[in-house]
mmCIF file of C-alpha atoms in Angstrom:
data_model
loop_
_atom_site.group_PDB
_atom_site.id
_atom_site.type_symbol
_atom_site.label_atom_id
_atom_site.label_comp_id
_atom_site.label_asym_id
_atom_site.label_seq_id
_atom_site.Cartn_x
_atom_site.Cartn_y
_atom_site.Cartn_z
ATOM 1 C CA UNK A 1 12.660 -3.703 19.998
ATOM 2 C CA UNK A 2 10.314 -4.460 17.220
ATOM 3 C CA UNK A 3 7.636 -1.884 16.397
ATOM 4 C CA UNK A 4 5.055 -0.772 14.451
ATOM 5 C CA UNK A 5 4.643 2.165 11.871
ATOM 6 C CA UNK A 6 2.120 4.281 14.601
ATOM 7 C CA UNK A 7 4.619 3.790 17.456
ATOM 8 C CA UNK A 8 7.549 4.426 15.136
ATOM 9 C CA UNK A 9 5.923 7.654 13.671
ATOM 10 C CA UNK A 10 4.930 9.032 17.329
ATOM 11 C CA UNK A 11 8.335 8.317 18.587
ATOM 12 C CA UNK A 12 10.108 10.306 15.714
ATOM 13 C CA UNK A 13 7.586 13.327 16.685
ATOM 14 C CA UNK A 14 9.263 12.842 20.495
ATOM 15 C CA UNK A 15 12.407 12.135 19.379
ATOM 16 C CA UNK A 16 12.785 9.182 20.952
ATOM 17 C CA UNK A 17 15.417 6.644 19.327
ATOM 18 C CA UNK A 18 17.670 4.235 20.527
ATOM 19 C CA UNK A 19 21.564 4.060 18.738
ATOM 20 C CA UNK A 20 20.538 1.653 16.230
ATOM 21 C CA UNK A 21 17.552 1.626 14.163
ATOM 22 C CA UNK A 22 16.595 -0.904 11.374
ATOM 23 C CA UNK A 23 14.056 -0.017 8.749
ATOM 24 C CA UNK A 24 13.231 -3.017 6.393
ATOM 25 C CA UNK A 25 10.682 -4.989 4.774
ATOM 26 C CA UNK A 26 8.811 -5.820 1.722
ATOM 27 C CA UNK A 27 6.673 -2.443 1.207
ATOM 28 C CA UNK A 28 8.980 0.212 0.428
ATOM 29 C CA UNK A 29 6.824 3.145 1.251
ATOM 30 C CA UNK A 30 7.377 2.950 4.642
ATOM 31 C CA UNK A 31 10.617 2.629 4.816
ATOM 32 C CA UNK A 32 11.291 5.710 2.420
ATOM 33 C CA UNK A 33 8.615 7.224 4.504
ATOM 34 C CA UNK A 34 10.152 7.155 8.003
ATOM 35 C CA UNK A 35 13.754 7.717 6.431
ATOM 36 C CA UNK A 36 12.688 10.750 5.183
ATOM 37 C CA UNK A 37 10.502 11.939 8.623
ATOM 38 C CA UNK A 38 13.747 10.729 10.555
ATOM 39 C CA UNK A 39 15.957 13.280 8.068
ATOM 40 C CA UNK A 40 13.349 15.927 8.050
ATOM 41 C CA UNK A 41 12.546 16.498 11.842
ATOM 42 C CA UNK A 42 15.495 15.199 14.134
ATOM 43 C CA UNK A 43 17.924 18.376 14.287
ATOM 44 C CA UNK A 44 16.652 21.430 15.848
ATOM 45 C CA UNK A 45 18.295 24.020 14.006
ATOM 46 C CA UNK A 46 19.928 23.581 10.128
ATOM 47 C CA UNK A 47 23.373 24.198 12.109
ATOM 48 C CA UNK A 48 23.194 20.768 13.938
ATOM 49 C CA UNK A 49 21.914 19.265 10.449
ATOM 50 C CA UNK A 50 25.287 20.732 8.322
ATOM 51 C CA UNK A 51 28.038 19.665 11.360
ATOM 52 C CA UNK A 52 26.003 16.351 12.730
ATOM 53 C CA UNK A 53 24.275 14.683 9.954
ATOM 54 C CA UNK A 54 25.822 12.165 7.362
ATOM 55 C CA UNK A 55 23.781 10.647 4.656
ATOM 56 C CA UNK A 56 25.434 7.583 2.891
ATOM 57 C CA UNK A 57 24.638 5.021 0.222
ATOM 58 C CA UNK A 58 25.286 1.535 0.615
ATOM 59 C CA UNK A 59 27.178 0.665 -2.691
ATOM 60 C CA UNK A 60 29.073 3.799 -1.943
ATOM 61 C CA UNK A 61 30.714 2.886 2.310
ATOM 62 C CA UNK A 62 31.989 -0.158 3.625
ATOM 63 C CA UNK A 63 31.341 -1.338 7.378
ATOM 64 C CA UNK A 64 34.392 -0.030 8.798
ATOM 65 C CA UNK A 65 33.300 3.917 7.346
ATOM 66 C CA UNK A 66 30.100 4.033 9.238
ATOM 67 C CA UNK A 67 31.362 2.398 12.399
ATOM 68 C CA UNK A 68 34.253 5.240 12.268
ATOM 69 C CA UNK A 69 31.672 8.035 11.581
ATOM 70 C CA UNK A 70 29.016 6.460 13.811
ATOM 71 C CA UNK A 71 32.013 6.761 17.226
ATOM 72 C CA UNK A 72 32.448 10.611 16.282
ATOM 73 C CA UNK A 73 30.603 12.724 18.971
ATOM 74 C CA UNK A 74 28.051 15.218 17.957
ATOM 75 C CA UNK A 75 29.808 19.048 17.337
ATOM 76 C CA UNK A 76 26.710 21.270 17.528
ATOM 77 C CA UNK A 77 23.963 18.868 18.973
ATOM 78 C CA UNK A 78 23.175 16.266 21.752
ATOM 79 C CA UNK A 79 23.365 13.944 19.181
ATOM 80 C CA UNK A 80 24.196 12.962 15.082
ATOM 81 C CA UNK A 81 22.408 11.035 13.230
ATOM 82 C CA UNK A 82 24.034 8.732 10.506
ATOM 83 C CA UNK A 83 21.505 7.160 7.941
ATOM 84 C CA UNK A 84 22.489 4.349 5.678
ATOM 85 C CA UNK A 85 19.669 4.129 2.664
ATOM 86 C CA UNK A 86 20.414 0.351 0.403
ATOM 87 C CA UNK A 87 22.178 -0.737 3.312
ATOM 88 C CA UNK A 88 21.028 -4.613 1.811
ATOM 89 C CA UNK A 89 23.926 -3.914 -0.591
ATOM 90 C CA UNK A 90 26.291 -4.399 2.431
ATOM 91 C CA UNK A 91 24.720 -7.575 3.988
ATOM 92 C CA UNK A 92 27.526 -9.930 3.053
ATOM 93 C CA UNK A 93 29.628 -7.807 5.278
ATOM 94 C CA UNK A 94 26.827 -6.597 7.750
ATOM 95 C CA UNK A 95 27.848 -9.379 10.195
ATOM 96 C CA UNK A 96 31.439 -7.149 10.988
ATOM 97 C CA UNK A 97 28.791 -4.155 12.394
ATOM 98 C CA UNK A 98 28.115 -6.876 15.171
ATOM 99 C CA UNK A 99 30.754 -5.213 17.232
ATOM 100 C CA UNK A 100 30.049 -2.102 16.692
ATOM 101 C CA UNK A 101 25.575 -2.652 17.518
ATOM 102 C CA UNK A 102 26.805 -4.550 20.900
ATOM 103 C CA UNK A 103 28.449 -1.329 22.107
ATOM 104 C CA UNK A 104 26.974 1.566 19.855
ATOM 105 C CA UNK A 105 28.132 5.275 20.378
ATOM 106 C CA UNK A 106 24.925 6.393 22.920
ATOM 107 C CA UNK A 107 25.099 9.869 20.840
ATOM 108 C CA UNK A 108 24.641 8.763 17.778
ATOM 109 C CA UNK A 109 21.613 7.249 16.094
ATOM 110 C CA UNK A 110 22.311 4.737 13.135
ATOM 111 C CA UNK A 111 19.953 4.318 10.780
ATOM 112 C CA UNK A 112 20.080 1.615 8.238
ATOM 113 C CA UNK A 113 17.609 1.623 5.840
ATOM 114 C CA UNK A 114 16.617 -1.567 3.893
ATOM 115 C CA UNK A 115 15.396 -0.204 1.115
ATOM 116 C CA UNK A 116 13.451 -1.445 -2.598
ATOM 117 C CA UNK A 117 11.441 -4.253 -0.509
ATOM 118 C CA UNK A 118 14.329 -6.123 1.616
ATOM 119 C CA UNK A 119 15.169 -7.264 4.647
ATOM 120 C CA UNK A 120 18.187 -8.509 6.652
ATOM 121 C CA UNK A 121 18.323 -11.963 7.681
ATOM 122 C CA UNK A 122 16.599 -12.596 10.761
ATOM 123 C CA UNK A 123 18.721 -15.499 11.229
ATOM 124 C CA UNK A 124 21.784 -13.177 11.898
ATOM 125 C CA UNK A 125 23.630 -12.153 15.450
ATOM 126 C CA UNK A 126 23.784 -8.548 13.873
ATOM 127 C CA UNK A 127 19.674 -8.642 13.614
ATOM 128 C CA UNK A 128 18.971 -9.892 16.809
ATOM 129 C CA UNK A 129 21.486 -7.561 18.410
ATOM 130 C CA UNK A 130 19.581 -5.077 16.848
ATOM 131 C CA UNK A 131 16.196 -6.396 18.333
ATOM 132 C CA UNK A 132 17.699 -6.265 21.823
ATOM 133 C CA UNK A 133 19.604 -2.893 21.675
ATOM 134 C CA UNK A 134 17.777 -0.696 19.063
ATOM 135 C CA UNK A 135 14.349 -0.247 16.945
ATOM 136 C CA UNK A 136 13.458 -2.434 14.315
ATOM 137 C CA UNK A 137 10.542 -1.608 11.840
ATOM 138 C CA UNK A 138 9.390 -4.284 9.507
ATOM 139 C CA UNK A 139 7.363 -3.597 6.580
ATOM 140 C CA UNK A 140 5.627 -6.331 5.355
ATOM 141 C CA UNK A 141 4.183 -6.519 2.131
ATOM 142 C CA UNK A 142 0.129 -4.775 1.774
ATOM 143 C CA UNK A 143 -1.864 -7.331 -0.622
ATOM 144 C CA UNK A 144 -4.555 -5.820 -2.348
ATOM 145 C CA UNK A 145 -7.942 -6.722 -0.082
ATOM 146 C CA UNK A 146 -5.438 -4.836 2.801
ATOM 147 C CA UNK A 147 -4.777 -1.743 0.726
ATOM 148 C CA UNK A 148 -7.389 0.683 1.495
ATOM 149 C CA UNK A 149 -6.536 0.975 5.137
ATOM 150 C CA UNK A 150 -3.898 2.191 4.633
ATOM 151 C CA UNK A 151 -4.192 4.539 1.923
ATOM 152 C CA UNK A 152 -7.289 5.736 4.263
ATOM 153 C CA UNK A 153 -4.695 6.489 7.106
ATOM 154 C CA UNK A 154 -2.764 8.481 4.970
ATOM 155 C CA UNK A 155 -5.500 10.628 3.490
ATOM 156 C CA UNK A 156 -5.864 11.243 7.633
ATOM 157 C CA UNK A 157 -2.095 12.247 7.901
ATOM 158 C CA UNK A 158 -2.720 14.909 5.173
ATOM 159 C CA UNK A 159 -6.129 15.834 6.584
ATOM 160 C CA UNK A 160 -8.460 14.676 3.413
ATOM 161 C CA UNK A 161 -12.103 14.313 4.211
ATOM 162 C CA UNK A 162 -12.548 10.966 1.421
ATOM 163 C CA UNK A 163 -14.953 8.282 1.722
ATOM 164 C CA UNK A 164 -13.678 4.267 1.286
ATOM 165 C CA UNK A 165 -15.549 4.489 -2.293
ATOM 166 C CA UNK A 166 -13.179 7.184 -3.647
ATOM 167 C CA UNK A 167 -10.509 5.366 -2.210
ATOM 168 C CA UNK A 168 -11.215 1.976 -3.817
ATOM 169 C CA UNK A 169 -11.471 4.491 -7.456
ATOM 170 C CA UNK A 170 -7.945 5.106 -6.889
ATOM 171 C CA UNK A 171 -6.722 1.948 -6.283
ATOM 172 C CA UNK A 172 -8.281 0.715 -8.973
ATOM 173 C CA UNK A 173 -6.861 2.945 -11.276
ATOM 174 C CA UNK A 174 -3.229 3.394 -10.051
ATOM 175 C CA UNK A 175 -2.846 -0.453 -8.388
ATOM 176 C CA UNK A 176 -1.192 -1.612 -5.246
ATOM 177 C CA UNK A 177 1.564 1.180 -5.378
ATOM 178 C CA UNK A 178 1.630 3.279 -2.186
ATOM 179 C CA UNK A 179 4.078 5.506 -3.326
ATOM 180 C CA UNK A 180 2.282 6.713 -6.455
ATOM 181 C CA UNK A 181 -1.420 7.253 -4.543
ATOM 182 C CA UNK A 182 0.635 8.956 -1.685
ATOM 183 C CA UNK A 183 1.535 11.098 -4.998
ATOM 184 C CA UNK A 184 -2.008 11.594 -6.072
ATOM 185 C CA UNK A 185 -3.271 12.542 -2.443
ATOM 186 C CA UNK A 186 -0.666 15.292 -2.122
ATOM 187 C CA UNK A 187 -1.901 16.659 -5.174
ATOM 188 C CA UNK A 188 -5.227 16.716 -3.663
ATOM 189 C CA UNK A 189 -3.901 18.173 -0.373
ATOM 190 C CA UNK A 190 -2.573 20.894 -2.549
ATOM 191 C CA UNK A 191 -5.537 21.793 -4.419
ATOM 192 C CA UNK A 192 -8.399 20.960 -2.273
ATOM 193 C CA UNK A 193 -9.650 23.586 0.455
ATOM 194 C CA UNK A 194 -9.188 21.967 3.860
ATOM 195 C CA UNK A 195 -12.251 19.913 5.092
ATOM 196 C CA UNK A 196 -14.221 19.840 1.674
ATOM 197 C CA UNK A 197 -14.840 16.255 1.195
ATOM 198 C CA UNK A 198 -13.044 14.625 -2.675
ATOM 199 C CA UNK A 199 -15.426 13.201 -4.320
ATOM 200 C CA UNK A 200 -15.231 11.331 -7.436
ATOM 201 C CA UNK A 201 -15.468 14.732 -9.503
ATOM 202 C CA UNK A 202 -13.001 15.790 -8.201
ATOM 203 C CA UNK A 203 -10.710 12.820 -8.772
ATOM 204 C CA UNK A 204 -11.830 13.046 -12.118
ATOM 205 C CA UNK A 205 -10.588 16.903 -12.360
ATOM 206 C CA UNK A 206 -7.546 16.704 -10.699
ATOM 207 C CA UNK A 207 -6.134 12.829 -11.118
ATOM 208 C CA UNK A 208 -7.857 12.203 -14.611
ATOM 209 C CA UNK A 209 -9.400 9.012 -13.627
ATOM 210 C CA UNK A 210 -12.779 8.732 -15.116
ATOM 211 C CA UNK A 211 -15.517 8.552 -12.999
ATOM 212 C CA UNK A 212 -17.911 6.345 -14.433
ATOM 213 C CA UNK A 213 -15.462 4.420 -16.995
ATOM 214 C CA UNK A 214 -12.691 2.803 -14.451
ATOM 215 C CA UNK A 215 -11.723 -0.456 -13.383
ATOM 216 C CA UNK A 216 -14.362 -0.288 -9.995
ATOM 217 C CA UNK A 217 -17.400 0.526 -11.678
ATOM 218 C CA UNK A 218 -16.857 -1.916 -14.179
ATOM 219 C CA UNK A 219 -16.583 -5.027 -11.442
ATOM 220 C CA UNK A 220 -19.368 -2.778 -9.609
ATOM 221 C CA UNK A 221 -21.718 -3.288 -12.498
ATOM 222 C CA UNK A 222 -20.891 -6.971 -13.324
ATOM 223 C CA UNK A 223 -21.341 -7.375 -9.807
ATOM 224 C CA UNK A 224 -25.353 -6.269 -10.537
ATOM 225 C CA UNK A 225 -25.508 -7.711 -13.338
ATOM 226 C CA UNK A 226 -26.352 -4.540 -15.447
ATOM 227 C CA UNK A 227 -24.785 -5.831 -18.856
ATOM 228 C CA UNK A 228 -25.234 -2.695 -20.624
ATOM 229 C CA UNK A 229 -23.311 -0.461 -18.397
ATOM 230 C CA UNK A 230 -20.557 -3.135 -18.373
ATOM 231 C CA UNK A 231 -19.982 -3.572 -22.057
ATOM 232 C CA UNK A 232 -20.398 0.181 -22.277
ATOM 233 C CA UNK A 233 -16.941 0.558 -19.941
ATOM 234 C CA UNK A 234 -15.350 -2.426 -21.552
ATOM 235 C CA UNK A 235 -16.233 -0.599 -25.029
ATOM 236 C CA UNK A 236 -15.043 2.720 -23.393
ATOM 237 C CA UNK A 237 -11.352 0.801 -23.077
ATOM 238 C CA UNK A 238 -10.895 -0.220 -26.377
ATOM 239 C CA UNK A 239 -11.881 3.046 -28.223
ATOM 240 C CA UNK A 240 -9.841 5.109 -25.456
ATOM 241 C CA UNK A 241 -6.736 2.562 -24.811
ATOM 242 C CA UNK A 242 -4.935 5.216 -23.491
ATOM 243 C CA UNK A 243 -7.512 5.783 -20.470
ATOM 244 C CA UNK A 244 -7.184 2.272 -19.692
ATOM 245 C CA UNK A 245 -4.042 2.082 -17.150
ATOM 246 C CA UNK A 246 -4.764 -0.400 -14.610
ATOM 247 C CA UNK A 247 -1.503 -1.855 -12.677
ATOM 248 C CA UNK A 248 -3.282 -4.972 -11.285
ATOM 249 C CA UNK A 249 -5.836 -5.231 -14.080
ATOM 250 C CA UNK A 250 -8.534 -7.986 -12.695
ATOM 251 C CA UNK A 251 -8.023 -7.104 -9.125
ATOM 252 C CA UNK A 252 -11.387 -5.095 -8.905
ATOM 253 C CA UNK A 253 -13.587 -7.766 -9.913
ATOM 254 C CA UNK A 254 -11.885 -10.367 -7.927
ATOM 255 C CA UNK A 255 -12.438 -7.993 -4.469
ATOM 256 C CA UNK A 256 -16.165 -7.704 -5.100
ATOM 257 C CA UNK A 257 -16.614 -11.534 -5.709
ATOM 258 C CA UNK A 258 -14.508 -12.716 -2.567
ATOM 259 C CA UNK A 259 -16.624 -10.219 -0.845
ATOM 260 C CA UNK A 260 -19.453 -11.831 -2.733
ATOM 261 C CA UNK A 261 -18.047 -15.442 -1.384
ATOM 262 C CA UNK A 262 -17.414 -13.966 2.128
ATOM 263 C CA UNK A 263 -21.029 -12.690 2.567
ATOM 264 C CA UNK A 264 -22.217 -16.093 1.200
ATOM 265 C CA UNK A 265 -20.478 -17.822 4.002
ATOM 266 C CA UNK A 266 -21.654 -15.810 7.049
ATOM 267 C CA UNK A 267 -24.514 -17.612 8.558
ATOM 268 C CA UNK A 268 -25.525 -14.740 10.361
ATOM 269 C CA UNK A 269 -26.835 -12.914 7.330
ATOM 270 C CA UNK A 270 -29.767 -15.196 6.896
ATOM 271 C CA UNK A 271 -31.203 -14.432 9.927
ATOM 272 C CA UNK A 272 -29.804 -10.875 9.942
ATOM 273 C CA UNK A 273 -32.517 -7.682 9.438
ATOM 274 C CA UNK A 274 -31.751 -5.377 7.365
ATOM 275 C CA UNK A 275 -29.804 -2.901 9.217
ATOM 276 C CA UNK A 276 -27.805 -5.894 10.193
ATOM 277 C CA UNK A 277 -26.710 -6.997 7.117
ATOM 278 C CA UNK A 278 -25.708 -3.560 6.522
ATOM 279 C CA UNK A 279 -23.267 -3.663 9.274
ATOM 280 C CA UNK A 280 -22.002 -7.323 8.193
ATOM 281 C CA UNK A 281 -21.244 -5.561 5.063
ATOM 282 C CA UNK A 282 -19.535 -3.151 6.322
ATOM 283 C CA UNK A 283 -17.572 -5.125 8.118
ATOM 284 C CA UNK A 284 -16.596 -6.515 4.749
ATOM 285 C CA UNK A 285 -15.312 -3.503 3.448
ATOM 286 C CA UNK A 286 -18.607 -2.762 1.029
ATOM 287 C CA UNK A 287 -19.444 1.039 0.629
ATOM 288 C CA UNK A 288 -22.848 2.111 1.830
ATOM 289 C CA UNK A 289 -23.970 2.535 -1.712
ATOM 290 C CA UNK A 290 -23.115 -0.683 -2.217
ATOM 291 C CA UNK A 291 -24.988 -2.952 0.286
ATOM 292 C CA UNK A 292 -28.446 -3.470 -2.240
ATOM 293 C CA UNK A 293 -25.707 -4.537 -4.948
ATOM 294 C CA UNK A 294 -24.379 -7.440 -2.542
ATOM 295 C CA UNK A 295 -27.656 -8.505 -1.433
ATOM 296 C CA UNK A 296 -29.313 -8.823 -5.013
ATOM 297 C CA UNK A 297 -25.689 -10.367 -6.093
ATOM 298 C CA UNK A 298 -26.442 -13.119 -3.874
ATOM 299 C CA UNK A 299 -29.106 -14.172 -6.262
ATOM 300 C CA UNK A 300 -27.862 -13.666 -9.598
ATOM 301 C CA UNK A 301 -24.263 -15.235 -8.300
ATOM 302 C CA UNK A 302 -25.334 -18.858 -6.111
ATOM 303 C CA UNK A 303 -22.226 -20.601 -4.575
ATOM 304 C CA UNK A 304 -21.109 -22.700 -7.591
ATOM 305 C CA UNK A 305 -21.087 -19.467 -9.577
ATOM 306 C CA UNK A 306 -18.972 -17.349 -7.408
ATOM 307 C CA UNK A 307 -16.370 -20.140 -7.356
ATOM 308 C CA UNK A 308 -16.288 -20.637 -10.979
ATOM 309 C CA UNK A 309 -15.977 -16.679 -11.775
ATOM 310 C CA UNK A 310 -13.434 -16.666 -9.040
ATOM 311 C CA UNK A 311 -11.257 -19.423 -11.048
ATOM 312 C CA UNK A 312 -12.179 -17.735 -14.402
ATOM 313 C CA UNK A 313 -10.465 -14.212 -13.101
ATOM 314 C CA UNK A 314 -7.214 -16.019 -11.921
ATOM 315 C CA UNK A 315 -7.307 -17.601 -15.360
ATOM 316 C CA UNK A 316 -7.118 -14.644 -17.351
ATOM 317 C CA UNK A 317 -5.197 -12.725 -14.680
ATOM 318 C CA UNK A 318 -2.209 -15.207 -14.980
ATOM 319 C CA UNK A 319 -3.052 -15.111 -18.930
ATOM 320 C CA UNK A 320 -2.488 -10.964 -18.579
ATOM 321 C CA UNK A 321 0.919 -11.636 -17.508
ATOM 322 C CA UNK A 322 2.235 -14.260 -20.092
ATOM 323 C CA UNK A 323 0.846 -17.306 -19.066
ATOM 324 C CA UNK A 324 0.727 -19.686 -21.471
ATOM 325 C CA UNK A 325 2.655 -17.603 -24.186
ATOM 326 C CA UNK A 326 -0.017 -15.500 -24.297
ATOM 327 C CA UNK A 327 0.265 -11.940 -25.895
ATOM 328 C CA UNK A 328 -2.297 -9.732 -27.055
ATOM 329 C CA UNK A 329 -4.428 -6.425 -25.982
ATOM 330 C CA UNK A 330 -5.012 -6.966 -22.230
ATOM 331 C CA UNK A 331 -8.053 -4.794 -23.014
ATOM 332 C CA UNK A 332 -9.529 -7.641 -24.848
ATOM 333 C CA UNK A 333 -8.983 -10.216 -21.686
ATOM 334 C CA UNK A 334 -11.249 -7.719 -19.597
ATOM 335 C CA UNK A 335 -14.156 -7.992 -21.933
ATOM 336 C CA UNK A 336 -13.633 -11.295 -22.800
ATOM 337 C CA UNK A 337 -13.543 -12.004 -18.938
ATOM 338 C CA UNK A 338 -16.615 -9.599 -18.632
ATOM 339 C CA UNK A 339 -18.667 -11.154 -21.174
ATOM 340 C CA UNK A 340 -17.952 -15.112 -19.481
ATOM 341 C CA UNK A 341 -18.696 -13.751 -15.958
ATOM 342 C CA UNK A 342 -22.435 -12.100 -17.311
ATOM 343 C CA UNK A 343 -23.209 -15.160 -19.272
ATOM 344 C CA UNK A 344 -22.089 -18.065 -16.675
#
């Protein structure tokens, strides 16, 4: 059975697993993630955990070790549990656990984990066994205009009261890496009373982003035209180089314009009151504080525009990472970028 990460996650809580589970996929988080719920909550007692439980590597068992250890019956428990994390080290030879995943121990739950972003061959007998007789969770990869859904939904797991706009502050600052916001936010669970909301202060005390010199209010201010405060973050950069850390650096600007271009397109918003534009943007994934920003945009930034500053940021975004033999201060490619987008 295929499932999904909310199924998966509520089954673990009911321990409710089937003798072979797959964990794979493009986005490692979640497959570190459920490993480690898997490890953390599935014995009872720490007794069951020392005589039932074996942890192995891939590029340190072969095929024939786990299918011996997977047949043992449990000592203490109803059940072991044998995890497998970089089992895609041992998919040349992951074919010979066919056998073994057409007949699995019933009291023993394999886990092989698929770990830094792969996946086994859905092609293979072994996978599809796996489909029909176990769990399979597939990660796929997050792209960046997907990203703030989930990092929302995992503020929720660690009860954080955060609004979408501090949210898009830290992924503007630490990139698409799950694992490294998941980081920040339980630093933030750790420090911040339950139910006080974070605001952007307190990002600023506790993660060291700055709050009005960052990657999102720079694309927020090209975005309303307001040159001065712009040039004034793009300045900020270059005399603080250290504060300037993005991972995906023009990632920012390019959300707010396809935003831009998606809100163009929607014939609805013509005719649209106010209120209902609101929820159009919304709908878009624009902030509340936002929505006058969008609607002026739509005048300083006419169709040709958008399109152009669209193909200008893929330009020097593929520039940032050695296109053309090109090597210099990314800094520079922001305001250089900045200054071509408030001049077009």
């Amino acid at each position: 059975m295929v499932i999904d990460y909310v199924n998966f996650s509520k089954r673990i809580k009911e321990k409710q697993y089937e003798p072979i589970v797959l964990l794979e996929g493009e986005e490692p988080f979640y497959v570190d993630k459920l490993t480690k719920m898997i490890q953390e909550t599935f014995f009872a007692t720490e007794a069951e955990k020392d005589f039932d439980y074996q942890l192995f590597y891939g590029n340190e068992v072969t095929i024939n070790q786990i299918i011996d250890i997977s047949k043992q019956f449990p000592m203490m428990g109803a059940k072991r549990l044998v995890v497998v994390r970089g089992a895609q080290v041992l998919e040349k030879k992951i074919a010979d656990l066919l056998s073994y995943v057409k007949n699995p121990q019933k009291q023993t739950v394999l886990v092989l984990a698929f770990t830094e972003g792969k996946k086994m061959d859905g092609k293979l007998a072994v996978y599809k066994e796996i489909v029909k007789n176990g769990l399979v969770f597939r990660s796929d990869k997050i792209y960046d205009n997907k990203l703030a859904p989930h990092v929302m939904n995992l503020a929720k797991e660690k009860k954080l009261t955060i609004s979408s706009r501090e949210i898009d502050l830290l992924i503007a600052q630490i990139g698409n890496n799950l694992s490294r916001i998941n980081k920040e936010l339980d630093k933030l669970e750790n420090v911040v009373p339950n139910g006080q909301p974070i605001d952007s202060k307190i990002i600023e005390t506790y993660i060291g982003i700055n709050r009005e010199y960052n990657m999102f209010e720079l694309a927020r201010a090209i975005l309303a035209r307001d040159t001065a405060k712009a040039f004034a973050i793009t300045d900020y950069f270059i005399e603080n180089p250290g504060k300037y850390t993005p991972v995906v650096p023009f990632v920012n600007i390019f959300n707010v314009f396809y935003k831009l271009l998606q809100y163009y397109y929607l014939p609805e918003r013509l005719s649209a009151g106010g209120q209902e534009q609101n929820e159009i943007l919304k709908k878009l994934g624009v902030f509340w504080t936002d929505y006058s920003i969008y609607k002026a945009a739509i005048n300083y930034y006419p169709l040709p525009k958008i399109v152009t500053i669209l193909h200008h940021i893929r330009h020097y975004s593929m520039l940032s990472k050695g296109a053309n033999g090109w090597q210099g201060n990314e800094i520079d490619l922001v305001r250089e970028l900045t200054w071509k987008i408030l001049t077009i």
